[in-house]
């Protein structure tokens, strides 16, 4: 199971196909906003998501929904949305009465993990769901909060699970009164299990690589070994170094779809490679850089469906572009910008279907006002200013923009001349408009649609190629779009 983790910041701060993706990124009323800045490199743009009042530090997908955690209260204006919330597709939903500290101040959620039907939540909070025993670590079943086990006495930064074993890292000491349960321990469904004599500072990341348990953080001399600083592996009886040592904290440990090990954090020159700054890959015998590395710390990274690594953090000037900050994509040979970037730090990233969500402490994403959460929307390849080619097949692309208010453009392409019918339906399947019912030439086509007369909601547009003999559809394709007023 994936690890989800966050270190403390330098300062406090609070399944589908593409057509479903754009509904998930719905943002409320778009009237009056400037058009989004479209990235020519990535063929997409950053779409604002209903704002979160302060910092977003962690994200997780659980039971098909996006959950975000951080140092915030009143997400989307909901007074119960404190610390951790669920994205409904149009707004934020509280998890019961939310979370708080005992003094009434904001909770700080720094770890989320989906496992065995529960959402595990770790951080700095007390009395989850009003239960005085649910401090720093709790789990949510979709309706209520419950405890994992008593004994954690300080902030949880990382969670990792295998079967019934829950691994926990953080800033705690003496978990369950055991002096060896410092900063890292495991709950085996009946007791907290220590690992040798514990670690001497915070654990921010946990993962398993080729059968070996790895931890990263701000600790040094794990197992008494001076080379086991900031990253260590468990050999079954004690901690030992992994690689040739690092010079600063490890924030994140990730495994690529190909089974390759990557780490990220505050370190520079990992394993002696001057290019291995803030992110590095294990090549089997040592650490190597990804290009020239990045200029500041990397908070987290994920791998998309193509296997490309997407990193977020405090770095700037991705691929030499001074207008592309705080997010970058590694394509295997070089770094690429991911849209126009952000005006503040990015700290969390997660894919939900084809949707890419990013959280942090920013107010602008891709030139659009976006309070601490934004969603990347990929444009259909039909959006192009190039000369119209002869299409190789019949296809219907996603409309743009989507969501829209009240105007949008629908794109389709034809391989041969055909009688085409393009029809709009509402969510109940009622036909509300026919945009085209006439012969069309081969190539790419764009059709303007104005929904001024329609109510807000989900609509479907269907492209049909009509047989001249039977007058029946010989080809038909349908997509979804969202009208927001």
PDB file of C-alpha atoms in Angstrom, residues 27-296:
ATOM      1  CA  UNK A  27     -15.567  24.726  -9.646  1.00  0.00           C
ATOM      2  CA  UNK A  28     -18.739  26.701  -9.281  1.00  0.00           C
ATOM      3  CA  UNK A  29     -19.622  29.833 -11.227  1.00  0.00           C
ATOM      4  CA  UNK A  30     -17.062  30.571 -13.945  1.00  0.00           C
ATOM      5  CA  UNK A  31     -18.734  33.745 -15.216  1.00  0.00           C
ATOM      6  CA  UNK A  32     -16.407  36.724 -15.261  1.00  0.00           C
ATOM      7  CA  UNK A  33     -13.183  34.708 -14.992  1.00  0.00           C
ATOM      8  CA  UNK A  34     -10.454  35.163 -17.556  1.00  0.00           C
ATOM      9  CA  UNK A  35      -9.903  32.208 -19.889  1.00  0.00           C
ATOM     10  CA  UNK A  36      -7.485  29.676 -18.369  1.00  0.00           C
ATOM     11  CA  UNK A  37      -3.887  29.775 -19.525  1.00  0.00           C
ATOM     12  CA  UNK A  38      -3.444  26.784 -21.798  1.00  0.00           C
ATOM     13  CA  UNK A  39      -0.018  25.191 -21.786  1.00  0.00           C
ATOM     14  CA  UNK A  40       1.266  24.578 -25.315  1.00  0.00           C
ATOM     15  CA  UNK A  41       3.654  21.980 -23.909  1.00  0.00           C
ATOM     16  CA  UNK A  42       1.113  19.908 -22.056  1.00  0.00           C
ATOM     17  CA  UNK A  43      -2.120  20.633 -23.948  1.00  0.00           C
ATOM     18  CA  UNK A  44      -4.027  21.418 -20.798  1.00  0.00           C
ATOM     19  CA  UNK A  45      -4.718  23.985 -18.108  1.00  0.00           C
ATOM     20  CA  UNK A  46      -5.179  24.333 -14.355  1.00  0.00           C
ATOM     21  CA  UNK A  47      -8.811  24.464 -13.254  1.00  0.00           C
ATOM     22  CA  UNK A  48      -9.701  26.061  -9.883  1.00  0.00           C
ATOM     23  CA  UNK A  49     -11.406  23.825  -7.321  1.00  0.00           C
ATOM     24  CA  UNK A  50     -13.682  25.105  -4.531  1.00  0.00           C
ATOM     25  CA  UNK A  51     -11.227  26.794  -2.187  1.00  0.00           C
ATOM     26  CA  UNK A  52      -9.657  25.510   1.006  1.00  0.00           C
ATOM     27  CA  UNK A  53      -9.014  28.255   3.531  1.00  0.00           C
ATOM     28  CA  UNK A  54      -5.419  27.364   4.448  1.00  0.00           C
ATOM     29  CA  UNK A  55      -2.695  24.858   3.597  1.00  0.00           C
ATOM     30  CA  UNK A  56      -3.332  21.467   2.013  1.00  0.00           C
ATOM     31  CA  UNK A  57      -0.584  19.037   3.033  1.00  0.00           C
ATOM     32  CA  UNK A  58      -1.767  15.594   1.976  1.00  0.00           C
ATOM     33  CA  UNK A  59      -4.175  13.890  -0.429  1.00  0.00           C
ATOM     34  CA  UNK A  60      -5.509  10.359  -0.768  1.00  0.00           C
ATOM     35  CA  UNK A  61      -8.033   8.539  -2.942  1.00  0.00           C
ATOM     36  CA  UNK A  62     -10.366   6.378  -0.865  1.00  0.00           C
ATOM     37  CA  UNK A  63     -13.385   4.454  -2.183  1.00  0.00           C
ATOM     38  CA  UNK A  64     -13.320   6.442  -5.410  1.00  0.00           C
ATOM     39  CA  UNK A  65     -13.250   9.872  -3.761  1.00  0.00           C
ATOM     40  CA  UNK A  66     -10.521  12.427  -3.186  1.00  0.00           C
ATOM     41  CA  UNK A  67      -9.731  13.323   0.427  1.00  0.00           C
ATOM     42  CA  UNK A  68      -7.445  16.180   1.415  1.00  0.00           C
ATOM     43  CA  UNK A  69      -5.869  17.011   4.745  1.00  0.00           C
ATOM     44  CA  UNK A  70      -3.908  19.928   6.093  1.00  0.00           C
ATOM     45  CA  UNK A  71      -3.947  22.896   8.412  1.00  0.00           C
ATOM     46  CA  UNK A  72      -7.353  24.363   7.637  1.00  0.00           C
ATOM     47  CA  UNK A  73     -10.872  24.935   8.891  1.00  0.00           C
ATOM     48  CA  UNK A  74     -14.086  25.795   7.055  1.00  0.00           C
ATOM     49  CA  UNK A  75     -13.146  24.397   3.641  1.00  0.00           C
ATOM     50  CA  UNK A  76     -15.500  25.790   1.016  1.00  0.00           C
ATOM     51  CA  UNK A  77     -17.236  27.810   3.733  1.00  0.00           C
ATOM     52  CA  UNK A  78     -18.417  24.698   5.610  1.00  0.00           C
ATOM     53  CA  UNK A  79     -17.685  25.229   9.350  1.00  0.00           C
ATOM     54  CA  UNK A  80     -17.443  21.467   9.950  1.00  0.00           C
ATOM     55  CA  UNK A  81     -14.742  20.944   7.297  1.00  0.00           C
ATOM     56  CA  UNK A  82     -11.781  20.987   9.660  1.00  0.00           C
ATOM     57  CA  UNK A  83      -8.490  19.235   8.990  1.00  0.00           C
ATOM     58  CA  UNK A  84      -9.687  16.606   6.520  1.00  0.00           C
ATOM     59  CA  UNK A  85     -12.474  16.740   3.909  1.00  0.00           C
ATOM     60  CA  UNK A  86     -13.905  14.804   0.957  1.00  0.00           C
ATOM     61  CA  UNK A  87     -14.341  16.264  -2.537  1.00  0.00           C
ATOM     62  CA  UNK A  88     -17.842  15.589  -3.866  1.00  0.00           C
ATOM     63  CA  UNK A  89     -17.188  16.844  -7.380  1.00  0.00           C
ATOM     64  CA  UNK A  90     -18.621  20.280  -6.675  1.00  0.00           C
ATOM     65  CA  UNK A  91     -17.645  21.075  -3.080  1.00  0.00           C
ATOM     66  CA  UNK A  92     -16.127  19.862   0.170  1.00  0.00           C
ATOM     67  CA  UNK A  93     -17.877  17.516   2.571  1.00  0.00           C
ATOM     68  CA  UNK A  94     -17.043  17.186   6.256  1.00  0.00           C
ATOM     69  CA  UNK A  95     -16.124  13.877   7.881  1.00  0.00           C
ATOM     70  CA  UNK A  96     -18.556  13.955  10.761  1.00  0.00           C
ATOM     71  CA  UNK A  97     -17.921  16.899  13.101  1.00  0.00           C
ATOM     72  CA  UNK A  98     -14.387  17.364  11.767  1.00  0.00           C
ATOM     73  CA  UNK A  99     -11.213  17.389  13.824  1.00  0.00           C
ATOM     74  CA  UNK A 100      -9.832  19.814  16.385  1.00  0.00           C
ATOM     75  CA  UNK A 101      -7.091  20.239  18.944  1.00  0.00           C
ATOM     76  CA  UNK A 102      -8.085  20.220  22.601  1.00  0.00           C
ATOM     77  CA  UNK A 103      -7.450  23.975  22.849  1.00  0.00           C
ATOM     78  CA  UNK A 104      -9.888  24.608  19.994  1.00  0.00           C
ATOM     79  CA  UNK A 105      -7.273  25.585  17.427  1.00  0.00           C
ATOM     80  CA  UNK A 106      -6.940  24.147  13.931  1.00  0.00           C
ATOM     81  CA  UNK A 107      -5.916  20.506  13.540  1.00  0.00           C
ATOM     82  CA  UNK A 108      -2.993  19.694  11.275  1.00  0.00           C
ATOM     83  CA  UNK A 109      -3.499  16.531   9.210  1.00  0.00           C
ATOM     84  CA  UNK A 110      -0.245  15.266   7.710  1.00  0.00           C
ATOM     85  CA  UNK A 111      -0.956  11.655   6.734  1.00  0.00           C
ATOM     86  CA  UNK A 112      -3.819   9.814   5.036  1.00  0.00           C
ATOM     87  CA  UNK A 113      -4.007   6.158   4.037  1.00  0.00           C
ATOM     88  CA  UNK A 114      -6.759   4.106   2.407  1.00  0.00           C
ATOM     89  CA  UNK A 115      -6.587   0.514   3.643  1.00  0.00           C
ATOM     90  CA  UNK A 116      -9.030  -2.333   4.273  1.00  0.00           C
ATOM     91  CA  UNK A 117     -12.091  -0.127   3.780  1.00  0.00           C
ATOM     92  CA  UNK A 118     -10.953   2.586   6.197  1.00  0.00           C
ATOM     93  CA  UNK A 119      -9.397   5.986   5.731  1.00  0.00           C
ATOM     94  CA  UNK A 120      -6.596   6.228   8.291  1.00  0.00           C
ATOM     95  CA  UNK A 121      -5.826   9.770   9.411  1.00  0.00           C
ATOM     96  CA  UNK A 122      -2.718  10.924  11.249  1.00  0.00           C
ATOM     97  CA  UNK A 123      -1.503  14.307  12.375  1.00  0.00           C
ATOM     98  CA  UNK A 124      -1.951  16.712  15.235  1.00  0.00           C
ATOM     99  CA  UNK A 125      -5.513  16.504  16.590  1.00  0.00           C
ATOM    100  CA  UNK A 126      -7.463  15.403  19.640  1.00  0.00           C
ATOM    101  CA  UNK A 127     -10.782  13.685  20.304  1.00  0.00           C
ATOM    102  CA  UNK A 128     -11.715  12.695  16.750  1.00  0.00           C
ATOM    103  CA  UNK A 129     -15.499  12.535  16.495  1.00  0.00           C
ATOM    104  CA  UNK A 130     -15.718  13.674  20.118  1.00  0.00           C
ATOM    105  CA  UNK A 131     -13.955  10.570  21.461  1.00  0.00           C
ATOM    106  CA  UNK A 132     -11.296  11.597  24.037  1.00  0.00           C
ATOM    107  CA  UNK A 133      -9.208   8.515  23.198  1.00  0.00           C
ATOM    108  CA  UNK A 134      -8.806   9.374  19.506  1.00  0.00           C
ATOM    109  CA  UNK A 135      -5.697  11.548  19.483  1.00  0.00           C
ATOM    110  CA  UNK A 136      -3.119  11.844  16.658  1.00  0.00           C
ATOM    111  CA  UNK A 137      -4.320   8.683  14.865  1.00  0.00           C
ATOM    112  CA  UNK A 138      -7.865   7.597  13.935  1.00  0.00           C
ATOM    113  CA  UNK A 139      -9.805   5.887  11.158  1.00  0.00           C
ATOM    114  CA  UNK A 140     -12.968   6.838   9.271  1.00  0.00           C
ATOM    115  CA  UNK A 141     -15.415   4.201   7.965  1.00  0.00           C
ATOM    116  CA  UNK A 142     -17.527   6.615   5.935  1.00  0.00           C
ATOM    117  CA  UNK A 143     -19.905   7.354   8.805  1.00  0.00           C
ATOM    118  CA  UNK A 144     -18.021   7.538  12.094  1.00  0.00           C
ATOM    119  CA  UNK A 145     -14.573   7.897  13.623  1.00  0.00           C
ATOM    120  CA  UNK A 146     -12.960   5.078  15.576  1.00  0.00           C
ATOM    121  CA  UNK A 147      -9.590   4.406  17.131  1.00  0.00           C
ATOM    122  CA  UNK A 148      -6.692   2.294  15.918  1.00  0.00           C
ATOM    123  CA  UNK A 149      -5.003   1.743  19.258  1.00  0.00           C
ATOM    124  CA  UNK A 150      -4.087   3.935  22.241  1.00  0.00           C
ATOM    125  CA  UNK A 151      -0.498   4.932  22.831  1.00  0.00           C
ATOM    126  CA  UNK A 152       0.500   7.462  20.160  1.00  0.00           C
ATOM    127  CA  UNK A 153       1.367  10.651  22.038  1.00  0.00           C
ATOM    128  CA  UNK A 154       2.436  13.093  19.346  1.00  0.00           C
ATOM    129  CA  UNK A 155       2.100  13.984  15.704  1.00  0.00           C
ATOM    130  CA  UNK A 156       1.887  11.260  13.022  1.00  0.00           C
ATOM    131  CA  UNK A 157       3.576  12.064   9.702  1.00  0.00           C
ATOM    132  CA  UNK A 158       3.544   8.787   7.779  1.00  0.00           C
ATOM    133  CA  UNK A 159       1.386   5.672   7.427  1.00  0.00           C
ATOM    134  CA  UNK A 160       1.968   2.432   5.538  1.00  0.00           C
ATOM    135  CA  UNK A 161       0.002  -0.820   5.691  1.00  0.00           C
ATOM    136  CA  UNK A 162       0.367  -4.471   4.729  1.00  0.00           C
ATOM    137  CA  UNK A 163      -2.439  -6.843   5.667  1.00  0.00           C
ATOM    138  CA  UNK A 164      -3.235  -6.274   9.343  1.00  0.00           C
ATOM    139  CA  UNK A 165       0.066  -4.515  10.007  1.00  0.00           C
ATOM    140  CA  UNK A 166      -0.072  -0.719  10.217  1.00  0.00           C
ATOM    141  CA  UNK A 167       3.304   1.058  10.220  1.00  0.00           C
ATOM    142  CA  UNK A 168       3.334   4.509  11.801  1.00  0.00           C
ATOM    143  CA  UNK A 169       6.043   7.171  11.694  1.00  0.00           C
ATOM    144  CA  UNK A 170       6.110  10.586  13.242  1.00  0.00           C
ATOM    145  CA  UNK A 171       7.241  12.838  16.037  1.00  0.00           C
ATOM    146  CA  UNK A 172       6.013  10.642  18.904  1.00  0.00           C
ATOM    147  CA  UNK A 173       8.141   8.904  21.536  1.00  0.00           C
ATOM    148  CA  UNK A 174       7.530   5.993  23.895  1.00  0.00           C
ATOM    149  CA  UNK A 175       4.420   4.807  22.074  1.00  0.00           C
ATOM    150  CA  UNK A 176       2.280   2.760  24.478  1.00  0.00           C
ATOM    151  CA  UNK A 177       4.912   3.439  27.156  1.00  0.00           C
ATOM    152  CA  UNK A 178       7.637   1.488  25.349  1.00  0.00           C
ATOM    153  CA  UNK A 179      10.867   3.486  25.131  1.00  0.00           C
ATOM    154  CA  UNK A 180      11.856   1.610  21.974  1.00  0.00           C
ATOM    155  CA  UNK A 181       8.780   2.873  20.120  1.00  0.00           C
ATOM    156  CA  UNK A 182      10.367   6.205  19.255  1.00  0.00           C
ATOM    157  CA  UNK A 183       9.290   7.850  15.978  1.00  0.00           C
ATOM    158  CA  UNK A 184       8.457   4.523  14.314  1.00  0.00           C
ATOM    159  CA  UNK A 185       6.354   1.532  15.319  1.00  0.00           C
ATOM    160  CA  UNK A 186       3.927  -1.060  13.963  1.00  0.00           C
ATOM    161  CA  UNK A 187       0.454  -2.034  15.133  1.00  0.00           C
ATOM    162  CA  UNK A 188      -0.138  -5.751  14.433  1.00  0.00           C
ATOM    163  CA  UNK A 189      -3.833  -5.653  15.375  1.00  0.00           C
ATOM    164  CA  UNK A 190      -3.078  -6.473  19.000  1.00  0.00           C
ATOM    165  CA  UNK A 191       0.048  -4.586  20.136  1.00  0.00           C
ATOM    166  CA  UNK A 192       2.576  -1.930  19.191  1.00  0.00           C
ATOM    167  CA  UNK A 193       5.760  -3.631  17.953  1.00  0.00           C
ATOM    168  CA  UNK A 194       9.116  -1.846  18.416  1.00  0.00           C
ATOM    169  CA  UNK A 195      11.949  -1.893  15.869  1.00  0.00           C
ATOM    170  CA  UNK A 196      15.249  -2.321  17.715  1.00  0.00           C
ATOM    171  CA  UNK A 197      15.781   0.797  19.836  1.00  0.00           C
ATOM    172  CA  UNK A 198      13.710   3.084  17.689  1.00  0.00           C
ATOM    173  CA  UNK A 199      14.959   6.148  15.835  1.00  0.00           C
ATOM    174  CA  UNK A 200      16.194   9.464  17.164  1.00  0.00           C
ATOM    175  CA  UNK A 201      14.079  11.827  15.096  1.00  0.00           C
ATOM    176  CA  UNK A 202      10.999  12.110  12.932  1.00  0.00           C
ATOM    177  CA  UNK A 203      10.009   9.580  10.247  1.00  0.00           C
ATOM    178  CA  UNK A 204       8.334  11.218   7.244  1.00  0.00           C
ATOM    179  CA  UNK A 205       8.234   8.354   4.725  1.00  0.00           C
ATOM    180  CA  UNK A 206       7.728   4.576   4.749  1.00  0.00           C
ATOM    181  CA  UNK A 207       7.747   2.098   1.871  1.00  0.00           C
ATOM    182  CA  UNK A 208       8.935  -1.348   0.880  1.00  0.00           C
ATOM    183  CA  UNK A 209      11.434  -1.975  -1.920  1.00  0.00           C
ATOM    184  CA  UNK A 210      12.287  -5.478  -3.134  1.00  0.00           C
ATOM    185  CA  UNK A 211      11.017  -6.930   0.129  1.00  0.00           C
ATOM    186  CA  UNK A 212      12.921  -4.552   2.402  1.00  0.00           C
ATOM    187  CA  UNK A 213      11.222  -2.038   4.672  1.00  0.00           C
ATOM    188  CA  UNK A 214      12.611   1.487   4.163  1.00  0.00           C
ATOM    189  CA  UNK A 215      12.064   4.607   6.249  1.00  0.00           C
ATOM    190  CA  UNK A 216      13.090   8.189   5.561  1.00  0.00           C
ATOM    191  CA  UNK A 217      13.112  11.261   7.723  1.00  0.00           C
ATOM    192  CA  UNK A 218      15.227  13.613   9.808  1.00  0.00           C
ATOM    193  CA  UNK A 219      16.854  10.908  11.977  1.00  0.00           C
ATOM    194  CA  UNK A 220      20.583  10.111  11.989  1.00  0.00           C
ATOM    195  CA  UNK A 221      22.691   7.105  13.022  1.00  0.00           C
ATOM    196  CA  UNK A 222      19.866   4.590  12.698  1.00  0.00           C
ATOM    197  CA  UNK A 223      20.940   1.364  14.380  1.00  0.00           C
ATOM    198  CA  UNK A 224      24.071   3.161  15.559  1.00  0.00           C
ATOM    199  CA  UNK A 225      25.473   3.320  12.017  1.00  0.00           C
ATOM    200  CA  UNK A 226      26.818   6.731  10.980  1.00  0.00           C
ATOM    201  CA  UNK A 227      25.928   6.011   7.339  1.00  0.00           C
ATOM    202  CA  UNK A 228      22.278   5.391   8.196  1.00  0.00           C
ATOM    203  CA  UNK A 229      21.333   9.062   8.201  1.00  0.00           C
ATOM    204  CA  UNK A 230      17.925  10.172   6.868  1.00  0.00           C
ATOM    205  CA  UNK A 231      17.279   6.832   5.106  1.00  0.00           C
ATOM    206  CA  UNK A 232      17.510   3.335   6.578  1.00  0.00           C
ATOM    207  CA  UNK A 233      16.352  -0.219   5.946  1.00  0.00           C
ATOM    208  CA  UNK A 234      15.221  -2.852   8.409  1.00  0.00           C
ATOM    209  CA  UNK A 235      17.177  -6.102   8.108  1.00  0.00           C
ATOM    210  CA  UNK A 236      14.863  -8.068  10.377  1.00  0.00           C
ATOM    211  CA  UNK A 237      16.681  -7.311  13.603  1.00  0.00           C
ATOM    212  CA  UNK A 238      18.160  -3.821  13.300  1.00  0.00           C
ATOM    213  CA  UNK A 239      18.465  -0.721  11.145  1.00  0.00           C
ATOM    214  CA  UNK A 240      21.246  -0.405   8.568  1.00  0.00           C
ATOM    215  CA  UNK A 241      22.211   2.042   5.795  1.00  0.00           C
ATOM    216  CA  UNK A 242      20.698   1.988   2.339  1.00  0.00           C
ATOM    217  CA  UNK A 243      23.113   3.325  -0.242  1.00  0.00           C
ATOM    218  CA  UNK A 244      26.056   5.611   0.413  1.00  0.00           C
ATOM    219  CA  UNK A 245      24.403   8.036   2.742  1.00  0.00           C
ATOM    220  CA  UNK A 246      22.575  11.334   2.379  1.00  0.00           C
ATOM    221  CA  UNK A 247      23.215  14.829   3.686  1.00  0.00           C
ATOM    222  CA  UNK A 248      19.671  15.914   4.543  1.00  0.00           C
ATOM    223  CA  UNK A 249      16.099  14.820   5.185  1.00  0.00           C
ATOM    224  CA  UNK A 250      14.128  12.366   3.066  1.00  0.00           C
ATOM    225  CA  UNK A 251      10.521  13.463   2.604  1.00  0.00           C
ATOM    226  CA  UNK A 252       9.119  10.828   0.269  1.00  0.00           C
ATOM    227  CA  UNK A 253       9.910   7.291  -0.905  1.00  0.00           C
ATOM    228  CA  UNK A 254       8.179   6.017  -4.032  1.00  0.00           C
ATOM    229  CA  UNK A 255       8.229   2.995  -6.325  1.00  0.00           C
ATOM    230  CA  UNK A 256       7.628   3.442 -10.058  1.00  0.00           C
ATOM    231  CA  UNK A 257       5.290   1.158 -12.048  1.00  0.00           C
ATOM    232  CA  UNK A 258       8.469  -0.554 -13.288  1.00  0.00           C
ATOM    233  CA  UNK A 259       9.551  -1.287  -9.698  1.00  0.00           C
ATOM    234  CA  UNK A 260      12.265   1.393  -9.535  1.00  0.00           C
ATOM    235  CA  UNK A 261      13.050   3.181  -6.272  1.00  0.00           C
ATOM    236  CA  UNK A 262      12.983   6.993  -6.033  1.00  0.00           C
ATOM    237  CA  UNK A 263      13.469   9.286  -3.038  1.00  0.00           C
ATOM    238  CA  UNK A 264      12.858  13.009  -2.573  1.00  0.00           C
ATOM    239  CA  UNK A 265      13.518  15.622   0.068  1.00  0.00           C
ATOM    240  CA  UNK A 266      15.972  18.292   1.174  1.00  0.00           C
ATOM    241  CA  UNK A 267      19.178  16.404   0.320  1.00  0.00           C
ATOM    242  CA  UNK A 268      21.705  17.393  -2.334  1.00  0.00           C
ATOM    243  CA  UNK A 269      24.375  15.325  -4.116  1.00  0.00           C
ATOM    244  CA  UNK A 270      22.817  11.995  -3.087  1.00  0.00           C
ATOM    245  CA  UNK A 271      25.448   9.250  -3.133  1.00  0.00           C
ATOM    246  CA  UNK A 272      28.017  11.788  -4.305  1.00  0.00           C
ATOM    247  CA  UNK A 273      26.195  12.603  -7.552  1.00  0.00           C
ATOM    248  CA  UNK A 274      26.182  16.427  -7.873  1.00  0.00           C
ATOM    249  CA  UNK A 275      23.048  16.209 -10.022  1.00  0.00           C
ATOM    250  CA  UNK A 276      21.074  14.245  -7.422  1.00  0.00           C
ATOM    251  CA  UNK A 277      19.564  17.304  -5.779  1.00  0.00           C
ATOM    252  CA  UNK A 278      16.274  16.890  -3.903  1.00  0.00           C
ATOM    253  CA  UNK A 279      15.231  13.859  -5.953  1.00  0.00           C
ATOM    254  CA  UNK A 280      17.163  10.719  -6.912  1.00  0.00           C
ATOM    255  CA  UNK A 281      16.776   7.243  -8.385  1.00  0.00           C
ATOM    256  CA  UNK A 282      18.410   4.038  -7.158  1.00  0.00           C
ATOM    257  CA  UNK A 283      20.244   2.294 -10.012  1.00  0.00           C
ATOM    258  CA  UNK A 284      21.024  -0.906  -8.125  1.00  0.00           C
ATOM    259  CA  UNK A 285      24.404   0.163  -6.786  1.00  0.00           C
ATOM    260  CA  UNK A 286      23.984   3.842  -5.993  1.00  0.00           C
ATOM    261  CA  UNK A 287      21.937   7.004  -6.312  1.00  0.00           C
ATOM    262  CA  UNK A 288      21.752   8.936  -9.564  1.00  0.00           C
ATOM    263  CA  UNK A 289      20.214  12.286 -10.402  1.00  0.00           C
ATOM    264  CA  UNK A 290      17.251  13.018 -12.624  1.00  0.00           C
ATOM    265  CA  UNK A 291      18.782  15.383 -15.129  1.00  0.00           C
ATOM    266  CA  UNK A 292      20.275  18.276 -13.200  1.00  0.00           C
ATOM    267  CA  UNK A 293      17.908  17.759 -10.298  1.00  0.00           C
ATOM    268  CA  UNK A 294      15.686  20.505  -8.883  1.00  0.00           C
ATOM    269  CA  UNK A 295      16.710  23.702  -7.140  1.00  0.00           C
ATOM    270  CA  UNK A 296      14.753  23.290  -3.897  1.00  0.00           C
TER     271      UNK A 296
END
